[in-house]
């Protein structure tokens, strides 16, 4: 076999251009117990988060553990992800750790932390590819939203009924195939008929901006990582038209 | 239980496009792996046409006619059309059956008039939900099997599927970079589910004189590969996705152990490893599947193909005709080039060019280049004591190959991800029963709905 001595004119490894030098987490707490909790979140250490939170609760109240360790740790994870140091798996396992910690704190408080808002998520009827939805769920929960997860292959009627029941700030739909995403338009039509208006973020696989912009309520979600930002806009009262303008224009 | 204990080829050097140790003949004078490469065109209906059987049949009639017309227009000697079921075709088995019959009728007409050789692959949609139902006894399973029957009766020559066993575990683990779970979900659960499914599919194919084609790890390894994406994506490390692919090879092999004959499914990127072990003909997709998704193996993946596919192209108009016609033409010229090199005796040189185009572009291309694929295949057959042991061996071999080739560049993050995964794999139990027991304990707690009974455990 002949050998190629120089690949430079065949392809360019752009992934190695400007490679991010790992600098690690920036946050620190003077309280060693809170620092340990934060570290568990930043490192996605689900093996030790329970122990770390229980230790922290001996020296701090649950709200302090939540705000000064769990939330701060998660914010730092978001920064590391935004800056290219972390990949999606690091963000997901960090959110796993964060949510485990949060559950312990909520138990201790005797009540759930007030959520920023309710978001309903589902994967379209006929579609069993729900990984994108699961990522959206994890990111929304880690950012303080209550997620009503309707699951996969969800009939249009069920989605409409859930919106009427839970009155979410935002609805999301995931589909891999173009022949299943057509359910989104049917959902939109049904909601409009019922006089319901809310942002309906649709994304996944072959779902396109052109398609989602073709029906009322629809906002195209390019990437799961956009979900918390979109939910925040919905909580802040942006209409679906304003959100479409902001995220899709 | 694993069956293959030796390689079909004496070395990677023997492997070439267009030629398989065990060619398959079916359809209208159509032979796959018998010396030349043929295109496999996969048309996909426009959204909305799936609303009724009538509108969907009309859409398929137009798409398939465009394919056959373009073959005749530019002189393509033969073609396979894949009817890759949208879920409505599987959930309503008569739809899939009638579309197969309609396609067969069109193909017979072109064979009679022009001598155009052709065949039909029906790929049934696996819409079982492992985390929500008993996948060994459900309405979904019954319907899927009925859809196989009706498609075969309608005239499908090749029956295939993209089975989803173990997906509930692999989905959870791919986004958490958990190699142990990926090995469990794909290597063990996926293999066990394929053994269950393929016994039934082969039986149906034999009953109706169809050929049991193949399976693909689209639902799992392709998830990892597509999430790894291009150079700027940061969803899954590329090294991790490559390990997932190696594990997938040990799993997709099960179809052929249960009696499938090939050609394999186009989106089974692991199939070059499968061909090295089994000698079956394989369908592959690369640059011409950019209409459906992007990958980093556009040329290399054709190195050992017997069918050359476009994955799926939605039906629309383009300047040069409809997409079905245009992609038929693209594939037709691609295979004409390959077949010309076969006629000229320069196929190995063309293969070499394909391989070098992409071998060091990304980790996936690296492990799927014929010589590395062959080594991974050897690791699989040499460790065939259990589904687990051979899948683990495949991953370890792929990792070793990636670590030891100085021309394969990777970022520090990618290298650390790989080293970490290899460390975990090295520390796993030797015996399958110990591994399964450990994984059931772990993932029953972590993955809602995971039911070991779905896999006979």
XYZ file of C-alpha atoms in Angstrom:
706
model
C 0.000 0.000 0.000
C 1.313 3.431 -0.906
C 1.600 5.955 1.895
C 0.362 9.520 2.003
C 3.079 11.700 3.474
C 1.038 14.835 3.883
C -2.704 15.008 4.522
C -2.898 18.801 4.663
C -4.413 19.107 1.218
C -6.846 16.246 1.829
C -8.490 17.472 5.045
C -7.883 19.955 7.856
C -8.406 18.912 11.458
C -10.303 21.999 12.568
C -11.065 20.295 15.862
C -7.412 20.734 16.808
C -7.286 24.405 15.840
C -7.524 26.591 18.934
C -7.957 23.604 21.197
C -9.256 24.738 24.569
C -6.754 24.367 27.355
C -8.553 22.895 30.356
C -8.361 25.384 33.199
C -10.828 23.769 35.535
C -13.548 25.252 37.677
C -13.333 28.816 38.956
C -15.771 28.790 41.827
C -14.741 28.308 45.396
C -16.423 28.535 48.754
C -14.780 29.391 52.056
C -16.924 26.732 53.640
C -15.158 23.400 52.958
C -18.433 21.458 53.179
C -20.086 23.642 50.542
C -16.925 23.506 48.459
C -17.117 19.702 48.448
C -20.734 19.796 47.276
C -19.845 22.253 44.544
C -16.948 20.065 43.478
C -19.238 17.028 43.245
C -21.554 18.953 40.931
C -18.760 20.315 38.759
C -17.233 16.856 38.447
C -20.598 15.082 38.069
C -19.678 12.911 41.017
C -22.933 11.043 41.642
C -21.175 8.528 43.882
C -20.273 11.124 46.513
C -22.853 13.892 46.185
C -25.242 12.344 48.727
C -22.581 12.102 51.363
C -21.289 15.594 50.570
C -24.740 17.181 50.815
C -25.545 15.391 54.053
C -22.283 16.657 55.534
C -22.986 20.185 54.303
C -26.432 20.117 55.875
C -24.772 19.722 59.267
C -23.202 23.160 58.948
C -25.565 25.011 56.606
C -29.294 25.242 56.057
C -30.789 23.587 52.992
C -31.361 26.848 51.118
C -27.746 27.809 51.571
C -26.605 24.412 50.287
C -28.864 24.822 47.280
C -27.932 28.391 46.398
C -24.308 28.504 47.477
C -23.201 25.059 46.354
C -25.592 23.225 44.033
C -26.727 26.155 41.906
C -23.309 27.792 41.853
C -21.733 24.495 40.838
C -24.239 24.088 38.023
C -23.651 27.642 36.831
C -19.970 26.878 36.640
C -20.717 23.754 34.602
C -22.715 25.901 32.166
C -19.756 28.236 31.808
C -17.329 25.385 31.188
C -19.693 23.977 28.571
C -20.198 27.342 26.890
C -16.445 27.895 26.728
C -15.740 24.526 25.176
C -14.014 22.872 28.096
C -16.899 20.515 28.823
C -18.850 18.243 26.493
C -22.524 17.359 26.858
C -21.874 14.247 29.037
C -20.139 16.399 31.652
C -23.163 18.691 31.744
C -25.562 15.763 32.019
C -23.772 13.991 34.853
C -23.379 17.319 36.633
C -27.129 17.822 36.408
C -27.642 14.268 37.719
C -25.489 15.130 40.727
C -27.165 18.482 41.209
C -30.643 16.966 41.182
C -29.628 14.246 43.633
C -28.359 16.953 45.980
C -31.463 19.038 45.507
C -33.710 16.135 46.436
C -31.930 15.717 49.776
C -32.191 19.429 50.522
C -35.874 19.491 49.629
C -36.524 16.538 51.906
C -34.798 18.368 54.704
C -36.900 21.503 54.050
C -40.042 19.410 53.995
C -41.114 20.996 50.726
C -40.027 21.344 47.148
C -38.135 24.387 46.068
C -40.377 26.718 44.149
C -39.838 26.001 40.467
C -39.364 28.710 37.879
C -42.203 27.297 35.804
C -43.743 24.170 34.317
C -42.600 22.860 30.927
C -44.256 19.919 29.159
C -42.027 17.803 26.932
C -42.928 14.981 24.557
C -41.722 12.996 21.552
C -44.074 12.907 18.584
C -46.643 10.232 17.901
C -45.044 7.344 16.015
C -41.554 8.309 17.115
C -39.666 6.306 19.719
C -36.453 8.355 19.405
C -36.632 10.308 22.631
C -32.993 10.875 23.512
C -33.188 14.543 22.533
C -36.199 14.949 24.791
C -34.371 13.298 27.671
C -31.488 15.728 27.289
C -33.932 18.644 27.270
C -35.572 17.236 30.428
C -32.249 16.972 32.245
C -31.148 20.489 31.321
C -34.491 22.056 32.232
C -34.660 20.288 35.584
C -31.116 21.269 36.445
C -32.068 24.867 35.694
C -34.991 24.899 38.108
C -37.998 24.025 35.954
C -40.656 21.473 36.692
C -40.794 19.107 33.740
C -43.901 17.131 32.884
C -42.433 14.365 30.751
C -45.138 12.822 28.560
C -42.656 10.340 27.078
C -42.392 9.100 23.504
C -44.912 8.199 20.773
C -47.445 10.519 22.392
C -50.803 10.980 20.622
C -51.873 14.524 19.779
C -54.911 14.270 22.092
C -52.713 13.449 25.056
C -50.458 16.439 24.472
C -53.414 18.811 24.189
C -55.026 17.371 27.324
C -51.773 17.758 29.281
C -51.408 21.398 28.243
C -54.948 22.077 29.450
C -54.305 20.262 32.713
C -50.867 21.606 33.687
C -50.963 25.050 32.033
C -47.221 25.095 31.277
C -45.191 28.169 30.345
C -43.792 26.229 27.393
C -44.375 23.014 25.446
C -41.657 21.089 23.606
C -41.856 18.417 20.943
C -39.082 16.190 19.598
C -39.175 14.173 16.364
C -36.548 12.359 14.345
C -38.516 11.818 11.161
C -40.274 14.262 8.868
C -43.219 11.895 8.696
C -43.748 12.038 12.456
C -43.126 15.755 12.944
C -46.426 16.470 11.191
C -48.059 15.814 14.559
C -46.657 19.162 15.742
C -48.799 21.121 13.350
C -51.860 19.150 14.412
C -51.088 19.944 18.056
C -50.697 23.619 17.232
C -54.018 23.680 15.381
C -55.798 21.960 18.237
C -54.364 24.335 20.837
C -55.284 27.380 18.770
C -58.790 26.030 18.349
C -59.048 25.780 22.131
C -57.849 29.375 22.395
C -54.545 28.364 24.003
C -51.391 30.304 23.192
C -47.966 29.285 24.426
C -44.509 28.817 22.933
C -44.254 25.367 21.352
C -40.586 24.557 20.800
C -40.032 21.804 18.225
C -36.720 20.181 17.394
C -34.760 17.028 16.630
C -33.530 15.092 13.599
C -35.134 16.336 10.437
C -37.268 19.041 12.069
C -36.440 22.276 10.270
C -36.824 25.978 10.847
C -38.854 26.221 7.663
C -41.323 23.604 8.820
C -41.759 24.892 12.374
C -42.156 28.481 11.193
C -45.044 27.312 9.036
C -47.556 27.002 11.876
C -48.674 29.164 14.786
C -46.968 28.773 18.178
C -43.985 26.984 16.625
C -40.427 27.946 17.563
C -37.585 25.915 16.119
C -35.190 24.484 18.685
C -31.848 23.980 17.010
C -30.166 22.361 19.961
C -31.205 20.917 23.332
C -28.882 23.350 25.087
C -31.211 26.217 24.098
C -34.077 24.835 26.168
C -33.319 26.556 29.518
C -32.858 29.931 27.824
C -36.116 29.541 25.951
C -37.950 28.505 29.104
C -36.569 31.587 30.852
C -37.965 33.771 28.064
C -41.338 32.097 28.412
C -41.297 32.713 32.176
C -40.380 36.331 31.501
C -43.553 36.634 29.476
C -42.270 36.675 25.926
C -44.962 35.628 23.477
C -44.364 32.826 20.990
C -44.040 35.459 18.274
C -41.382 37.340 20.234
C -39.537 34.129 20.983
C -39.634 33.111 17.338
C -38.214 36.504 16.444
C -35.467 36.177 19.039
C -34.420 32.563 18.484
C -35.285 31.900 14.853
C -34.893 35.177 12.966
C -24.788 -17.636 21.864
C -21.973 -16.490 19.573
C -21.203 -18.796 16.653
C -18.532 -17.226 14.461
C -15.118 -18.386 15.558
C -13.045 -17.561 12.504
C -12.636 -14.902 9.850
C -14.130 -15.310 6.380
C -11.083 -13.628 4.847
C -7.452 -14.581 5.339
C -6.463 -10.922 5.517
C -7.869 -7.422 5.072
C -6.076 -7.233 1.761
C -8.570 -9.752 0.326
C -11.498 -7.461 1.032
C -12.699 -5.265 -1.778
C -15.874 -3.535 -2.911
C -18.244 -5.490 -5.135
C -17.090 -8.890 -4.011
C -18.213 -10.950 -1.044
C -17.336 -14.509 -0.061
C -21.041 -15.368 0.022
C -22.886 -13.404 -2.675
C -26.665 -13.168 -2.552
C -28.947 -13.492 -5.566
C -32.585 -12.427 -5.624
C -35.079 -10.120 -7.309
C -34.846 -9.655 -11.040
C -31.485 -11.183 -11.927
C -29.865 -9.178 -9.146
C -26.696 -10.441 -7.468
C -25.050 -8.608 -4.578
C -21.380 -9.203 -3.837
C -20.915 -11.206 -7.022
C -18.211 -9.028 -8.568
C -19.750 -5.586 -8.988
C -21.269 -2.851 -6.879
C -24.890 -1.735 -7.339
C -26.626 1.365 -6.044
C -29.309 1.115 -3.388
C -31.647 4.075 -3.488
C -33.727 4.903 -0.446
C -36.576 7.306 -1.206
C -38.428 9.006 1.631
C -41.952 10.393 1.320
C -42.754 14.049 1.904
C -44.357 14.924 5.239
C -48.111 14.785 4.941
C -48.221 12.040 2.327
C -48.225 9.471 5.130
C -51.729 10.603 6.096
C -53.553 7.921 4.060
C -52.632 4.677 2.349
C -53.736 6.105 -0.974
C -51.561 9.226 -0.772
C -48.564 7.281 0.485
C -48.851 4.674 -2.259
C -49.065 7.428 -4.849
C -45.937 9.047 -3.387
C -44.017 5.760 -3.561
C -45.230 5.110 -7.082
C -43.828 8.466 -8.198
C -40.567 8.088 -6.293
C -39.841 4.575 -7.540
C -40.775 5.447 -11.117
C -38.325 8.356 -10.997
C -35.598 6.018 -9.756
C -36.175 3.461 -12.493
C -36.499 6.118 -15.191
C -33.173 7.671 -14.242
C -31.490 4.258 -14.264
C -32.668 3.782 -17.825
C -31.827 7.368 -18.779
C -28.147 7.130 -17.856
C -27.531 3.412 -18.229
C -27.324 2.078 -14.685
C -27.233 -1.742 -15.029
C -29.178 -2.567 -11.872
C -30.526 -1.103 -8.654
C -31.970 -2.029 -5.294
C -34.702 0.164 -3.835
C -35.128 0.185 -0.099
C -38.640 0.660 1.232
C -37.618 1.938 4.625
C -40.884 1.950 6.473
C -42.257 5.141 7.876
C -44.037 3.936 10.973
C -47.446 4.065 9.291
C -46.280 1.316 6.906
C -45.395 -0.975 9.774
C -48.288 -0.103 12.079
C -50.581 -0.874 9.122
C -48.878 -3.951 7.649
C -51.139 -3.936 4.579
C -49.724 -0.513 3.610
C -46.182 -1.852 3.578
C -47.312 -4.968 1.722
C -49.163 -3.059 -0.982
C -46.316 -0.609 -1.498
C -43.936 -3.563 -1.912
C -46.322 -5.140 -4.439
C -46.633 -1.883 -6.353
C -42.850 -1.477 -6.426
C -42.388 -5.035 -7.630
C -44.898 -4.448 -10.405
C -42.992 -1.351 -11.588
C -39.654 -3.153 -11.439
C -40.992 -6.096 -13.443
C -42.165 -3.701 -16.109
C -38.695 -2.102 -16.421
C -37.062 -5.514 -16.393
C -39.335 -6.694 -19.174
C -38.950 -3.548 -21.291
C -35.287 -2.725 -20.704
C -33.723 -5.633 -18.851
C -33.053 -3.368 -15.835
C -32.013 -5.653 -13.000
C -33.554 -4.787 -9.645
C -34.505 -5.813 -6.135
C -36.521 -4.556 -3.184
C -35.446 -4.329 0.436
C -38.210 -3.804 2.976
C -36.971 -2.434 6.270
C -39.594 -2.745 8.938
C -39.806 -0.043 11.629
C -39.002 -1.413 15.073
C -41.278 0.675 17.249
C -41.164 -1.507 20.352
C -40.548 0.427 23.557
C -38.225 -1.591 25.782
C -38.724 0.694 28.779
C -42.507 0.676 28.563
C -43.647 -2.779 27.465
C -42.884 -6.455 27.281
C -40.996 -6.421 23.989
C -41.095 -10.203 23.700
C -44.863 -10.280 23.744
C -46.528 -7.059 22.692
C -48.879 -5.696 20.092
C -45.915 -3.844 18.594
C -43.963 -7.090 18.163
C -46.946 -8.880 16.615
C -47.509 -5.986 14.226
C -43.843 -5.849 13.257
C -43.837 -9.565 12.442
C -47.054 -9.150 10.470
C -45.436 -6.294 8.549
C -42.531 -8.603 7.634
C -45.023 -11.194 6.389
C -47.041 -8.758 4.303
C -43.959 -7.150 2.796
C -42.556 -10.545 1.828
C -45.883 -11.589 0.326
C -46.064 -8.271 -1.514
C -42.731 -8.878 -3.165
C -39.891 -7.637 -0.983
C -36.765 -9.631 -1.831
C -34.805 -8.674 1.263
C -36.181 -8.280 4.793
C -34.282 -6.036 7.173
C -34.731 -4.091 10.394
C -33.024 -1.573 12.648
C -33.729 -3.281 15.949
C -33.764 -1.303 19.189
C -32.994 -3.821 21.949
C -30.994 -2.236 24.766
C -31.646 1.301 23.553
C -33.102 2.384 26.888
C -29.724 1.655 28.477
C -27.476 2.893 25.675
C -29.381 6.195 25.355
C -28.905 6.826 29.050
C -25.222 5.907 28.903
C -24.114 7.545 25.647
C -24.966 11.008 26.948
C -23.163 10.236 30.196
C -20.077 8.771 28.546
C -20.607 5.554 30.460
C -18.792 2.855 28.481
C -19.857 0.071 30.841
C -23.505 0.851 30.141
C -22.915 1.092 26.411
C -21.278 -2.325 26.488
C -24.240 -3.684 28.438
C -26.932 -1.974 26.327
C -25.487 -2.794 22.923
C -23.108 -5.701 23.431
C -25.251 -7.763 25.765
C -28.895 -6.614 25.648
C -28.797 -5.659 21.974
C -27.275 -9.007 21.049
C -29.790 -10.956 23.114
C -32.693 -9.072 21.571
C -31.333 -9.665 18.074
C -31.084 -13.384 18.754
C -34.746 -13.346 19.762
C -35.900 -11.191 16.828
C -33.818 -12.746 14.074
C -34.984 -16.287 14.760
C -38.469 -15.016 13.919
C -37.453 -12.878 10.933
C -35.500 -15.714 9.322
C -38.460 -18.036 9.780
C -40.797 -15.578 8.055
C -38.338 -14.991 5.206
C -37.915 -18.714 4.632
C -41.664 -19.259 4.647
C -42.174 -16.719 1.873
C -39.034 -17.244 -0.187
C -37.533 -13.887 0.751
C -33.944 -13.322 1.836
C -33.325 -12.372 5.457
C -31.096 -9.317 4.955
C -29.589 -7.712 8.008
C -29.774 -5.401 10.979
C -27.939 -2.240 11.915
C -27.008 -0.550 15.132
C -28.552 2.675 13.891
C -30.507 3.090 17.118
C -27.363 3.080 19.235
C -23.938 3.382 17.588
C -25.288 5.861 15.045
C -26.724 7.905 17.896
C -23.220 8.105 19.364
C -21.640 8.866 15.992
C -24.123 11.545 15.020
C -23.942 13.139 18.440
C -20.151 13.169 18.150
C -20.883 14.958 14.885
C -18.344 17.164 13.167
C -15.169 18.770 14.410
C -16.899 21.544 16.325
C -19.587 19.492 18.044
C -19.158 18.774 21.716
C -21.931 16.353 22.519
C -20.053 13.045 22.626
C -16.287 12.496 22.275
C -15.352 11.016 18.912
C -13.151 8.411 20.577
C -16.108 7.274 22.671
C -18.327 7.039 19.582
C -15.675 4.898 17.868
C -15.598 2.483 20.824
C -19.380 2.305 20.611
C -19.080 1.366 16.935
C -16.672 -1.469 17.691
C -19.087 -2.839 20.285
C -21.884 -2.557 17.708
C -20.025 -4.867 15.325
C -20.176 -7.706 17.836
C -23.903 -7.064 18.187
C -24.901 -6.709 14.501
C -23.161 -10.006 13.825
C -25.978 -11.833 15.598
C -28.349 -11.498 12.617
C -26.013 -13.623 10.487
C -25.549 -16.127 13.288
C -29.308 -16.584 13.259
C -29.482 -17.129 9.500
C -29.551 -13.691 7.836
C -27.739 -13.734 4.504
C -27.229 -10.062 3.727
C -26.751 -7.703 2.115
C -26.609 -5.837 5.397
C -28.367 -2.535 6.072
C -26.756 0.599 4.676
C -26.523 2.575 7.922
C -24.656 -0.218 9.718
C -21.266 1.490 9.612
C -19.948 -1.461 11.613
C -20.605 -3.784 8.689
C -17.113 -3.708 7.279
C -16.126 -5.591 10.447
C -19.117 -7.894 9.975
C -18.082 -8.599 6.361
C -14.562 -9.503 7.459
C -15.992 -12.112 9.823
C -18.928 -13.480 7.823
C -18.176 -12.890 4.155
C -21.714 -11.599 3.565
C -22.239 -8.713 1.127
C -22.760 -5.319 2.741
C -24.596 -2.106 1.915
C -22.815 1.063 2.961
C -23.500 4.777 2.861
C -21.125 7.724 2.897
C -20.886 10.945 0.946
C -24.169 10.393 -0.907
C -26.018 10.110 2.389
C -25.242 13.744 3.189
C -28.865 14.356 2.189
C -29.841 12.590 5.425
C -26.952 13.307 7.796
C -23.315 14.292 7.891
C -20.428 11.960 8.654
C -16.640 11.937 8.475
C -16.224 8.759 6.441
C -17.623 9.858 3.065
C -15.197 7.932 0.818
C -13.534 5.416 3.126
C -16.753 3.649 3.979
C -17.160 2.525 0.354
C -13.924 0.533 0.508
C -15.624 -2.846 0.927
C -19.243 -2.106 -0.030
C -21.378 -4.279 -2.279
C -24.342 -1.910 -2.370
C -23.779 1.862 -2.236
C -26.616 3.811 -0.679
C -27.857 7.308 0.083
C -29.519 6.472 3.476
C -32.767 8.407 2.803
C -33.661 11.282 0.548
C -36.938 13.109 0.949
C -38.875 13.506 -2.257
C -38.621 17.029 -3.675
C -37.909 18.811 -6.914
C -34.399 19.906 -7.787
C -33.065 21.604 -10.901
C -31.913 18.243 -12.208
C -35.148 16.388 -11.517
C -36.647 14.980 -8.351
C -34.361 14.040 -5.497
C -35.040 10.328 -6.104
C -33.797 10.676 -9.661
C -30.866 12.926 -8.786
C -29.553 10.663 -6.044
C -29.989 7.630 -8.237
C -27.718 9.350 -10.722
C -25.127 10.282 -8.074
C -25.015 6.705 -6.770
C -25.036 5.343 -10.303
C -21.911 7.256 -11.263
C -20.202 6.392 -7.973
C -20.663 2.680 -8.580
C -19.734 3.076 -12.259
C -16.357 4.361 -11.097
C -15.913 1.433 -8.734
C -16.967 -1.069 -11.393
C -14.660 0.538 -13.955
C -11.747 0.055 -11.591
C -12.759 -3.592 -11.217
C -12.766 -4.005 -15.005
C -9.390 -2.257 -15.309
C -7.838 -4.301 -12.511
C -7.226 -1.151 -10.466
C -9.796 -1.696 -7.748
C -7.179 -1.931 -5.001
C -5.748 1.434 -6.017
C -9.181 3.041 -5.914
C -9.819 1.426 -2.570
C -6.536 2.800 -1.285
C -7.588 6.308 -2.326
C -10.941 5.917 -0.606
C -9.227 4.773 2.581
C -6.588 7.498 2.714
C -9.189 10.150 2.018
C -10.697 9.600 5.465
C -8.617 7.222 7.568
C -7.117 10.008 9.661
C -9.985 12.460 9.301
C -11.680 11.057 12.383
C -11.632 8.102 14.778
C -14.582 6.412 13.099
C -12.860 6.274 9.729
C -9.714 5.059 11.424
C -11.281 2.018 13.068
C -13.366 1.220 9.973
C -10.494 1.269 7.510
C -10.271 -2.320 6.248
C -7.033 -3.304 8.029
C -8.251 -1.993 11.400
C -11.745 -3.364 10.905
C -10.162 -6.729 10.221
C -8.181 -6.575 13.471
C -11.337 -5.750 15.417
C -13.071 -8.658 13.699
C -10.269 -10.960 14.811
C -10.637 -9.768 18.396
C -14.350 -10.623 18.180
C -13.940 -14.186 16.878
C -11.041 -14.922 19.219
C -13.213 -13.996 22.210
C -16.443 -15.683 21.234
C -17.222 -17.283 24.574
C -20.092 -14.833 25.161
C -21.743 -11.770 23.639
C -20.163 -9.773 26.418
C -16.613 -11.022 25.995
C -16.519 -10.467 22.261
C -18.066 -6.985 22.454
C -15.600 -5.988 25.161
C -12.713 -7.386 23.120
C -13.850 -5.365 20.109
C -13.851 -2.150 22.118
C -10.479 -2.856 23.693
C -8.940 -3.622 20.306
C -10.392 -0.459 18.774
C -9.005 1.528 21.697
C -5.598 -0.070 21.396
C -5.479 0.706 17.668
C -6.423 4.343 18.260
C -3.871 4.777 21.037
C -1.008 3.279 19.078
C -1.179 4.979 15.684
C 0.886 8.141 15.770
C -0.781 9.498 12.645
C -4.181 9.587 14.308
C -4.289 12.969 15.987
C -6.637 13.704 18.848
C -7.171 16.480 21.348
C -6.181 16.077 24.968
C -9.841 15.802 25.901
C -10.452 13.075 23.319
C -7.374 11.148 24.445
C -8.367 11.372 28.100
C -11.877 10.203 27.263
C -10.425 7.218 25.468
C -7.960 6.385 28.228
C -10.687 6.647 30.826
C -12.997 4.328 28.856
C -10.218 1.782 28.344
C -9.406 1.844 32.044
C -13.047 1.093 32.854
C -13.233 -1.681 30.258
C -10.059 -3.231 31.632
C -11.516 -3.323 35.109
C -14.752 -5.088 34.171
C -15.436 -8.675 35.273
C -14.157 -11.569 33.160
C -17.368 -13.563 33.222
C -20.537 -12.491 31.432
C -22.803 -13.550 34.303
C -20.884 -11.337 36.727
C -21.054 -8.400 34.359
C -24.784 -8.850 33.773
C -25.505 -9.136 37.459
C -23.480 -5.978 38.193
C -25.196 -4.038 35.404
C -28.711 -5.115 36.353
C -28.111 -3.806 39.871
C -26.789 -0.492 38.598
C -29.145 0.286 35.739
C -32.366 -0.894 37.351
C -31.836 1.975 39.766
C -30.802 4.517 37.158
C -32.942 3.837 34.091
C -36.689 4.077 34.639
C -38.555 1.189 33.052
C -35.510 -1.017 32.463
C -36.793 -4.587 32.599
C -34.200 -7.384 32.362
C -36.982 -9.870 31.509
C -37.240 -8.195 28.104
C -33.909 -9.821 27.389
C -34.548 -13.180 29.006
C -32.669 -12.134 32.139
